[in-house]
Short mmCIF file of C-alpha atoms in Angstrom, two decimals:
data_model
loop_
_atom_site.label_atom_id
_atom_site.label_comp_id
_atom_site.label_asym_id
_atom_site.label_seq_id
_atom_site.Cartn_x
_atom_site.Cartn_y
_atom_site.Cartn_z
CA UNK K 1 74.47 72.35 127.24
CA UNK K 2 74.71 68.57 128.23
CA UNK K 3 75.16 65.76 126.88
CA UNK K 4 71.80 64.14 127.25
CA UNK K 5 70.38 67.09 126.15
CA UNK K 6 72.37 66.86 122.84
CA UNK K 7 71.95 63.45 121.95
CA UNK K 8 68.07 64.07 122.37
CA UNK K 9 68.48 66.99 120.00
CA UNK K 10 70.20 64.87 117.74
CA UNK K 11 67.49 62.06 117.65
CA UNK K 12 64.87 64.60 117.23
CA UNK K 13 66.57 65.64 114.14
CA UNK K 14 67.08 62.17 112.85
CA UNK K 15 63.19 61.86 113.19
CA UNK K 16 62.77 64.94 110.75
CA UNK K 17 62.56 68.14 113.32
CA UNK K 18 64.42 70.57 111.73
CA UNK K 19 63.94 72.71 114.56
CA UNK K 20 66.13 70.26 116.54
CA UNK K 21 68.55 69.94 113.92
CA UNK K 22 69.44 73.74 114.24
CA UNK K 23 69.71 73.59 117.86
CA UNK K 24 72.19 70.58 117.43
CA UNK K 25 74.28 72.71 115.16
CA UNK K 26 73.80 75.67 117.35
CA UNK K 27 74.90 73.73 120.57
CA UNK K 28 77.76 72.08 119.16
CA UNK K 29 79.48 74.33 116.41
CA UNK K 30 81.59 76.08 118.33
CA UNK K 31 83.21 73.19 119.76
CA UNK K 32 83.62 71.83 116.45
CA UNK K 33 84.93 75.14 114.97
CA UNK K 34 87.58 74.96 117.76
CA UNK K 35 88.79 71.58 117.33
CA UNK K 36 88.67 71.87 113.12
CA UNK K 37 90.45 75.37 114.04
CA UNK K 38 93.59 73.42 115.49
CA UNK K 39 93.50 70.41 114.20
CA UNK K 40 93.52 71.87 110.55
CA UNK K 41 93.61 75.40 110.68
CA UNK K 42 91.31 78.56 110.47
CA UNK K 43 91.52 79.08 106.83
CA UNK K 44 89.92 76.14 105.98
CA UNK K 45 88.13 75.50 109.30
CA UNK K 46 84.70 76.99 108.02
CA UNK K 47 84.62 74.88 105.13
CA UNK K 48 85.34 71.69 107.23
CA UNK K 49 82.91 72.67 109.87
CA UNK K 50 79.90 72.54 107.09
CA UNK K 51 81.40 69.76 105.70
CA UNK K 52 81.39 67.79 109.26
CA UNK K 53 77.74 69.00 109.72
CA UNK K 54 76.38 67.67 106.35
CA UNK K 55 78.35 64.14 107.07
CA UNK K 56 76.63 64.13 110.41
CA UNK K 57 73.26 65.51 109.38
CA UNK K 58 73.29 63.32 106.21
CA UNK K 59 73.91 60.19 108.00
CA UNK K 60 71.83 61.10 111.09
CA UNK K 61 69.53 58.37 109.81
CA UNK K 62 71.73 55.54 110.76
CA UNK K 63 72.47 57.31 114.19
CA UNK K 64 71.37 54.60 116.74
CA UNK K 65 72.10 57.43 120.17
CA UNK K 66 74.60 54.29 121.50
CA UNK K 67 77.17 56.94 122.00
CA UNK K 68 76.66 60.70 122.89
CA UNK K 69 75.65 62.82 119.81
CA UNK K 70 78.35 65.38 120.51
CA UNK K 71 81.51 62.34 120.89
CA UNK K 72 79.79 60.96 117.34
CA UNK K 73 79.79 64.81 116.04
CA UNK K 74 83.45 65.54 117.25
CA UNK K 75 84.78 62.51 116.14
CA UNK K 76 83.03 62.83 112.61
CA UNK K 77 85.16 66.69 112.55
CA UNK K 78 88.00 64.57 113.42
CA UNK K 79 87.85 62.28 110.58
CA UNK K 80 86.75 65.37 108.39
CA UNK K 81 90.00 67.17 109.37
CA UNK K 82 92.22 63.72 108.85
CA UNK K 83 90.78 63.49 105.45
CA UNK K 84 91.45 67.19 104.66
CA UNK K 85 95.02 66.67 105.69
CA UNK K 86 95.60 63.79 103.64
CA UNK K 87 94.40 65.39 100.38
CA UNK K 88 96.63 68.41 100.90
CA UNK K 89 99.71 65.99 101.68
CA UNK K 90 98.78 64.67 98.69
CA UNK K 91 98.59 67.95 96.08
CA UNK K 92 101.92 68.60 95.27
CA UNK K 93 103.56 71.88 97.45
CA UNK K 94 102.08 74.92 96.32
CA UNK K 95 103.97 78.41 96.78
CA UNK K 96 101.06 80.01 98.43
CA UNK K 97 97.19 78.42 98.62
CA UNK K 98 95.10 80.46 96.47
CA UNK K 99 92.42 82.35 98.27
CA UNK K 100 89.03 81.38 96.80
CA UNK K 101 87.40 84.03 98.49
CA UNK K 102 88.61 87.50 99.59
CA UNK K 103 89.56 86.09 103.03
CA UNK K 104 93.06 86.84 103.91
CA UNK K 105 95.14 83.71 103.40
CA UNK K 106 96.55 83.05 106.81
CA UNK K 107 96.02 81.18 110.07
CA UNK K 108 93.17 83.46 111.64
CA UNK K 109 90.03 85.07 109.97
CA UNK K 110 90.04 88.17 111.85
CA UNK K 111 92.75 89.97 113.61
CA UNK K 112 94.06 88.33 116.47
CA UNK K 113 96.23 89.75 119.54
CA UNK K 114 99.36 88.84 119.94
CA UNK K 115 99.10 86.34 122.62
CA UNK K 116 96.49 84.41 120.85
CA UNK K 117 99.02 84.21 117.75
CA UNK K 118 101.76 82.66 120.17
CA UNK K 119 99.56 80.63 122.04
CA UNK K 120 98.49 78.97 118.54
CA UNK K 121 101.71 79.09 117.12
CA UNK K 122 102.81 76.79 119.83
CA UNK K 123 99.66 74.83 119.25
CA UNK K 124 100.39 74.14 115.78
CA UNK K 125 104.13 73.20 116.47
CA UNK K 126 102.75 70.64 118.52
CA UNK K 127 102.97 66.61 117.24
CA UNK K 128 99.88 65.76 115.88
CA UNK K 129 98.50 63.30 118.50
CA UNK K 130 99.54 65.71 121.19
CA UNK K 131 97.80 68.10 119.55
CA UNK K 132 94.82 66.70 119.14
CA UNK K 133 94.33 65.36 123.13
CA UNK K 134 95.32 68.28 124.27
CA UNK K 135 92.73 70.76 122.20
CA UNK K 136 90.32 67.98 123.01
CA UNK K 137 90.66 68.29 126.14
CA UNK K 138 91.74 72.05 127.09
CA UNK K 139 90.05 73.95 124.08
CA UNK K 140 86.79 72.14 123.47
CA UNK K 141 86.61 71.03 127.07
CA UNK K 142 86.47 67.48 126.89
CA UNK K 143 86.71 64.95 129.77
CA UNK K 144 89.69 62.02 129.50
CA UNK K 145 87.46 59.73 128.87
CA UNK K 146 85.09 61.59 126.60
CA UNK K 147 88.20 62.65 124.42
CA UNK K 148 89.29 58.89 124.40
CA UNK K 149 86.04 57.85 123.07
CA UNK K 150 86.77 60.62 120.37
CA UNK K 151 89.93 59.41 119.23
CA UNK K 152 89.47 55.36 119.77
CA UNK K 153 92.06 55.20 122.20
CA UNK K 154 92.57 54.30 125.58
CA UNK K 155 91.86 56.84 128.39
CA UNK K 156 95.91 56.47 129.84
CA UNK K 157 97.11 57.14 126.28
CA UNK K 158 95.02 60.76 126.38
CA UNK K 159 96.20 61.37 129.59
CA UNK K 160 99.81 61.20 128.49
CA UNK K 161 99.71 62.93 125.56
CA UNK K 162 97.88 66.21 127.15
CA UNK K 163 100.66 66.09 129.32
CA UNK K 164 103.54 65.79 126.77
CA UNK K 165 101.51 68.64 124.73
CA UNK K 166 101.67 70.28 128.11
CA UNK K 167 105.10 70.21 128.44
CA UNK K 168 106.19 71.11 124.72
CA UNK K 169 103.94 74.29 125.71
CA UNK K 170 105.99 74.43 128.25
CA UNK K 171 109.08 74.81 126.51
CA UNK K 172 107.76 76.85 123.91
CA UNK K 173 105.74 79.73 125.69
CA UNK K 174 107.85 79.81 129.02
CA UNK K 175 109.03 83.30 129.00
CA UNK K 176 112.53 83.77 126.72
CA UNK K 177 115.10 84.60 128.59
CA UNK K 178 116.07 80.67 128.59
CA UNK K 179 119.43 80.95 130.00
CA UNK K 180 117.41 81.85 133.62
CA UNK K 181 115.18 79.01 133.57
CA UNK K 182 116.18 75.77 135.39
CA UNK K 183 116.77 73.35 133.02
CA UNK K 184 114.34 70.64 132.37
CA UNK K 185 115.20 67.09 133.74
CA UNK K 186 113.18 64.04 133.62
CA UNK F 1 106.07 52.47 139.63
CA UNK F 2 108.48 53.03 142.09
CA UNK F 3 111.10 54.80 140.25
CA UNK F 4 112.80 55.43 136.83
CA UNK F 5 116.51 54.11 137.67
CA UNK F 6 117.72 55.73 134.38
CA UNK F 7 117.32 59.42 135.99
CA UNK F 8 119.49 59.32 139.75
CA UNK F 9 118.38 61.46 142.15
CA UNK F 10 114.88 61.27 141.00
CA UNK F 11 113.76 57.75 142.06
CA UNK F 12 114.06 58.15 145.95
CA UNK F 13 110.47 59.61 145.68
CA UNK F 14 108.73 56.87 144.30
CA UNK F 15 108.22 58.58 141.23
CA UNK F 16 110.50 60.21 138.20
CA UNK F 17 110.10 63.48 137.15
CA UNK F 18 107.68 62.62 133.65
CA UNK F 19 105.66 60.21 136.11
CA UNK F 20 105.52 63.25 138.12
CA UNK F 21 104.53 66.22 135.54
CA UNK F 22 101.83 63.56 133.77
CA UNK F 23 100.42 63.47 137.12
CA UNK F 24 100.18 67.12 137.63
CA UNK F 25 99.00 67.42 134.25
CA UNK F 26 96.08 65.02 135.00
CA UNK F 27 95.28 66.88 138.08
CA UNK F 28 95.00 70.40 136.00
CA UNK F 29 92.21 68.58 134.32
CA UNK F 30 90.64 67.60 137.38
CA UNK F 31 91.68 63.77 136.43
CA UNK F 32 93.69 63.25 139.33
CA UNK F 33 94.41 60.04 140.74
CA UNK F 34 93.83 60.34 144.75
CA UNK F 35 96.61 57.36 145.33
CA UNK F 36 99.07 59.27 142.99
CA UNK F 37 98.87 62.51 144.50
CA UNK F 38 100.82 61.59 147.44
CA UNK F 39 103.66 60.32 145.45
CA UNK F 40 103.62 63.77 143.59
CA UNK F 41 103.58 65.64 146.76
CA UNK F 42 106.83 63.49 147.95
CA UNK F 43 108.54 64.50 144.46
CA UNK F 44 107.70 67.95 144.89
CA UNK F 45 109.48 68.08 147.64
CA UNK F 46 112.70 67.57 146.58
CA UNK F 47 112.34 68.50 143.15
CA UNK F 48 112.69 72.19 141.95
CA UNK F 49 112.51 71.56 138.29
CA UNK F 50 109.27 70.04 138.72
CA UNK F 51 107.68 72.83 141.17
CA UNK F 52 109.14 75.33 138.43
CA UNK F 53 107.81 73.17 135.83
CA UNK F 54 103.91 72.91 137.44
CA UNK F 55 103.59 76.90 137.64
CA UNK F 56 104.64 76.96 133.89
CA UNK F 57 102.02 74.34 133.30
CA UNK F 58 99.37 76.13 134.90
CA UNK F 59 100.22 79.62 132.80
CA UNK F 60 100.14 77.65 129.65
CA UNK F 61 97.31 75.72 130.22
CA UNK F 62 95.27 79.35 131.55
CA UNK F 63 96.95 80.82 128.16
CA UNK F 64 96.04 77.98 126.14
CA UNK F 65 91.95 77.84 126.98
CA UNK F 66 91.63 81.55 127.20
CA UNK F 67 93.76 82.58 124.39
CA UNK F 68 92.29 80.84 121.49
CA UNK F 69 88.85 81.26 122.34
CA UNK F 70 87.63 82.96 119.02
CA UNK F 71 84.03 82.57 117.98
CA UNK F 72 83.64 80.54 114.96
CA UNK F 73 80.96 81.43 112.45
CA UNK F 74 77.23 80.73 112.39
CA UNK F 75 76.56 77.43 110.25
CA UNK F 76 72.84 76.66 111.45
CA UNK F 77 71.34 78.54 108.05
CA UNK F 78 73.88 76.75 105.71
CA UNK F 79 74.15 73.09 107.16
CA UNK F 80 70.38 72.47 108.15
CA UNK F 81 69.41 71.56 104.58
CA UNK F 82 71.71 68.24 105.10
CA UNK F 83 69.32 67.52 107.78
CA UNK F 84 66.79 64.68 107.47
CA UNK F 85 63.53 66.54 106.34
CA UNK F 86 60.05 66.91 107.96
CA UNK F 87 59.21 63.66 105.70
CA UNK F 88 61.30 61.57 107.81
CA UNK F 89 59.09 62.37 110.68
CA UNK F 90 56.24 60.91 109.06
CA UNK F 91 57.36 58.39 107.05
CA UNK F 92 57.87 55.91 109.75
CA UNK F 93 54.71 56.44 111.40
CA UNK F 94 52.87 56.08 108.05
CA UNK F 95 54.53 52.82 107.32
CA UNK F 96 53.83 51.73 110.62
CA UNK F 97 50.11 52.37 110.39
CA UNK F 98 49.95 50.92 106.71
CA UNK F 99 51.58 47.84 108.17
CA UNK F 100 48.61 47.37 110.85
CA UNK F 101 46.04 47.59 108.40
CA UNK F 102 47.85 45.03 106.07
CA UNK F 103 47.91 42.75 109.36
CA UNK F 104 44.51 43.28 110.04
CA UNK F 105 43.56 43.20 106.42
CA UNK F 106 45.59 39.68 106.46
CA UNK F 107 44.46 38.45 109.54
CA UNK F 108 40.64 38.64 108.09
CA UNK F 109 41.46 36.56 105.12
CA UNK F 110 43.36 33.97 107.17
CA UNK F 111 39.95 33.76 109.57
CA UNK F 112 37.68 33.98 106.39
CA UNK F 113 39.49 30.99 105.13
CA UNK F 114 39.24 29.22 108.25
CA UNK F 115 35.85 29.73 108.92
CA UNK F 116 35.32 28.81 104.97
CA UNK F 117 37.14 25.54 105.01
CA UNK F 118 35.32 24.57 108.80
CA UNK F 119 32.02 25.20 106.72
CA UNK F 120 32.55 23.28 103.62
CA UNK F 121 34.81 20.43 105.58
CA UNK F 122 31.65 18.36 106.50
CA UNK F 123 30.22 18.62 103.00
CA UNK F 124 33.54 17.60 101.45
CA UNK F 125 34.95 13.89 101.17
CA UNK F 126 38.72 13.92 101.37
CA UNK F 127 38.92 12.31 98.47
CA UNK F 128 42.69 13.45 97.89
CA UNK F 129 45.38 12.71 100.86
CA UNK F 130 49.02 14.48 100.01
CA UNK F 131 51.38 13.37 102.69
CA UNK F 132 48.99 12.40 105.09
CA UNK F 133 47.04 15.39 105.04
CA UNK F 134 43.76 15.70 103.72
CA UNK F 135 42.11 18.69 101.76
CA UNK F 136 40.15 20.10 104.79
CA UNK F 137 43.58 19.85 106.84
CA UNK F 138 45.69 21.43 104.17
CA UNK F 139 43.29 23.89 104.08
CA UNK F 140 43.38 24.41 108.09
CA UNK F 141 47.14 24.44 107.41
CA UNK F 142 47.11 27.35 105.14
CA UNK F 143 44.75 29.05 106.99
CA UNK F 144 46.41 29.11 109.93
CA UNK F 145 49.39 30.39 108.43
CA UNK F 146 47.61 33.27 106.88
CA UNK F 147 46.12 33.78 110.03
CA UNK F 148 49.69 34.09 111.80
CA UNK F 149 51.22 36.33 108.90
CA UNK F 150 48.43 38.67 109.79
CA UNK F 151 49.39 38.82 113.72
CA UNK F 152 52.71 39.10 112.60
CA UNK F 153 52.51 42.33 110.63
CA UNK F 154 50.44 43.88 113.52
CA UNK F 155 52.65 42.65 115.71
CA UNK F 156 55.28 44.09 113.75
CA UNK F 157 53.75 47.44 113.48
CA UNK F 158 53.68 47.48 117.30
CA UNK F 159 57.37 46.42 118.17
CA UNK F 160 59.04 47.62 115.27
CA UNK F 161 62.28 46.36 116.52
CA UNK F 162 61.50 42.40 115.77
CA UNK F 163 60.21 43.49 112.32
CA UNK F 164 63.51 42.75 110.58
CA UNK F 165 63.71 39.09 112.03
CA UNK F 166 60.20 38.43 109.94
CA UNK F 167 61.61 39.89 106.59
CA UNK F 168 63.61 37.06 105.41
CA UNK F 169 60.82 34.20 106.16
CA UNK F 170 58.17 36.28 104.64
CA UNK F 171 60.06 37.22 101.33
CA UNK F 172 60.94 33.57 101.06
CA UNK F 173 57.35 32.71 101.24
CA UNK F 174 56.46 35.61 98.68
CA UNK F 175 59.11 34.42 96.38
CA UNK F 176 57.87 30.45 96.68
CA UNK F 177 54.18 31.80 96.74
CA UNK F 178 54.52 33.86 93.57
CA UNK F 179 56.12 31.11 91.65
CA UNK F 180 53.69 28.36 92.64
CA UNK F 181 50.65 30.86 91.89
CA UNK F 182 51.96 31.52 88.61
CA UNK F 183 51.80 27.70 87.90
CA UNK F 184 48.85 27.43 89.44
CA UNK F 185 47.07 30.22 87.38
CA UNK F 186 48.28 28.54 84.05
CA UNK F 187 47.04 25.52 84.62
CA UNK F 188 43.57 26.66 86.12
CA UNK F 189 44.31 25.21 89.57
CA UNK F 190 43.42 28.22 91.00
CA UNK F 191 41.10 31.40 90.67
CA UNK F 192 42.48 34.62 89.95
CA UNK F 193 40.51 36.76 93.11
CA UNK F 194 42.48 34.07 95.67
CA UNK F 195 46.03 34.87 93.82
CA UNK F 196 44.84 38.80 94.07
CA UNK F 197 44.53 38.13 97.74
CA UNK F 198 48.44 37.31 98.38
CA UNK F 199 49.14 41.02 96.88
CA UNK F 200 48.07 41.68 100.46
CA UNK F 201 51.43 39.70 101.60
CA UNK F 202 53.33 41.72 99.46
CA UNK F 203 52.42 45.08 100.63
CA UNK F 204 52.93 44.02 103.88
CA UNK F 205 56.57 42.71 103.13
CA UNK F 206 57.28 46.60 101.18
CA UNK F 207 56.01 48.08 104.33
CA UNK F 208 58.05 46.30 106.68
CA UNK F 209 61.12 47.54 104.59
CA UNK F 210 59.71 50.80 105.11
CA UNK F 211 59.07 50.44 108.78
CA UNK F 212 62.55 48.58 109.51
CA UNK F 213 64.54 51.61 107.30
CA UNK F 214 62.95 54.40 108.69
CA UNK F 215 63.52 53.28 112.52
CA UNK F 216 66.98 51.92 112.73
CA UNK F 217 66.85 52.90 116.67
CA UNK F 218 66.07 49.99 118.33
CA UNK F 219 61.80 50.39 118.63
CA UNK F 220 59.33 48.79 121.10
CA UNK F 221 59.91 45.34 121.89
CA UNK F 222 58.76 42.43 124.21
CA UNK F 223 62.85 41.84 124.44
CA UNK F 224 62.85 37.92 124.50
CA UNK F 225 66.84 38.58 125.13
CA UNK F 226 65.95 40.42 128.56
CA UNK F 227 66.04 39.75 131.96
CA UNK F 228 63.37 39.91 134.38
CA UNK F 229 64.42 42.24 137.31
CA UNK F 230 62.94 43.34 140.20
CA UNK F 231 63.17 46.81 141.03
CA UNK F 232 65.81 47.27 143.24
CA UNK F 233 66.53 43.73 144.23
CA UNK F 234 68.71 42.46 141.52
CA UNK F 235 68.21 39.58 139.50
CA UNK F 236 65.65 37.41 140.35
CA UNK F 237 65.59 33.51 140.97
CA UNK F 238 63.80 31.52 138.08
CA UNK F 239 61.27 30.23 140.70
CA UNK F 240 60.95 33.41 142.55
CA UNK F 241 57.80 34.97 140.88
CA UNK F 242 57.88 38.90 141.52
CA UNK F 243 55.12 40.66 141.15
CA UNK F 244 54.42 42.36 137.79
CA UNK F 245 54.10 45.66 138.76
CA UNK F 246 57.45 45.37 140.86
CA UNK F 247 59.13 44.28 137.89
CA UNK F 248 61.12 45.83 134.82
CA UNK F 249 62.12 44.27 131.90
CA UNK F 250 65.80 45.44 131.61
CA UNK F 251 67.94 44.41 127.93
CA UNK F 252 71.59 43.71 128.31
CA UNK F 253 71.97 46.81 125.50
CA UNK F 254 70.46 49.27 127.65
CA UNK F 255 72.62 48.04 130.69
CA UNK F 256 75.89 48.15 128.86
#
């Protein structure tokens, strides 16, 4: 669904059309989910996605349609994730996160193929800014320009962060017999 | 841009490995720079490590894009309660309609006092003159002001965008009028019915606030800050009068 349509849905939702609000959530929730899985982790992504939509829908009355609604929503999701990480950092470290429901504590809510685990581990190991730029552009599927708008930084910053994230992933994911690989220069 | 001399051997192609890889990374995302591409190709001709890196980066990108695409939960039912309810839909419309009615009433009150003043003013001798205005002129002035407020309410109901600008002046007017009306009522200088007619202003003020709050997005407006553009012809010289139907208002905020 294109940005103009999503923005239109947000504006209609703001004017009290619940069906438009539902469509807006349905059209954007996979991207919000993917972003949050990677910026925080899958165990809390659902909770954070819910918080994102509650914040976004609750503040729709102040949304003026000046920025595309998807970018606006993703920047809210980004703030929700940052708030979560800050809260978690402030809490004393506990040996295991208490599970509040019956979902197993861990990265993924459902069994994951090994491939996916390896990629996710490599992504999780990235530096925060690089991971954010990489996830926004590769997993969420934004252009560099849109990612820059969501992060509030120049396009060139996104470009170099994505490249560095890629380089880190190449190092982490390329086949194990490292001795055979040409040494990374540059 | 012509090489990084801290890495000997790489700069003779006009680009070092880091820059080359950043450019290749952007190209993988369809964000490449045509001017840069030639230097990337030149660098790749002489750099086996970067050629290997590109293959690896392509693979890694494909894995990252496809390997993590597990679907998330459906949240629609969970979060919909946070959305503005159907009340938001008619709140703004109702407030605008109410404001239009109040504007019409206020305009009729203004017209009535204007006519009343005109009819009485022949019979009335201007025995009192305050600050250069006789009774008749003071009445005219007040009637004109009341009529103008009615028009302002009507215009605000139509062009909500400019309503917010009216509210401070109106608020000050109501506050001063309330104090003076109280004093005049106590002193017996005004009939209660006349004071009651001021309530229309208060209602208009409250509805005005409701309209402004219900429509945070720019509503319709006659756009004094806009420029007059001829369609497809760019800016028109101030003296060049374009035909009205061939021109449109364009706001700076819309252009940006």
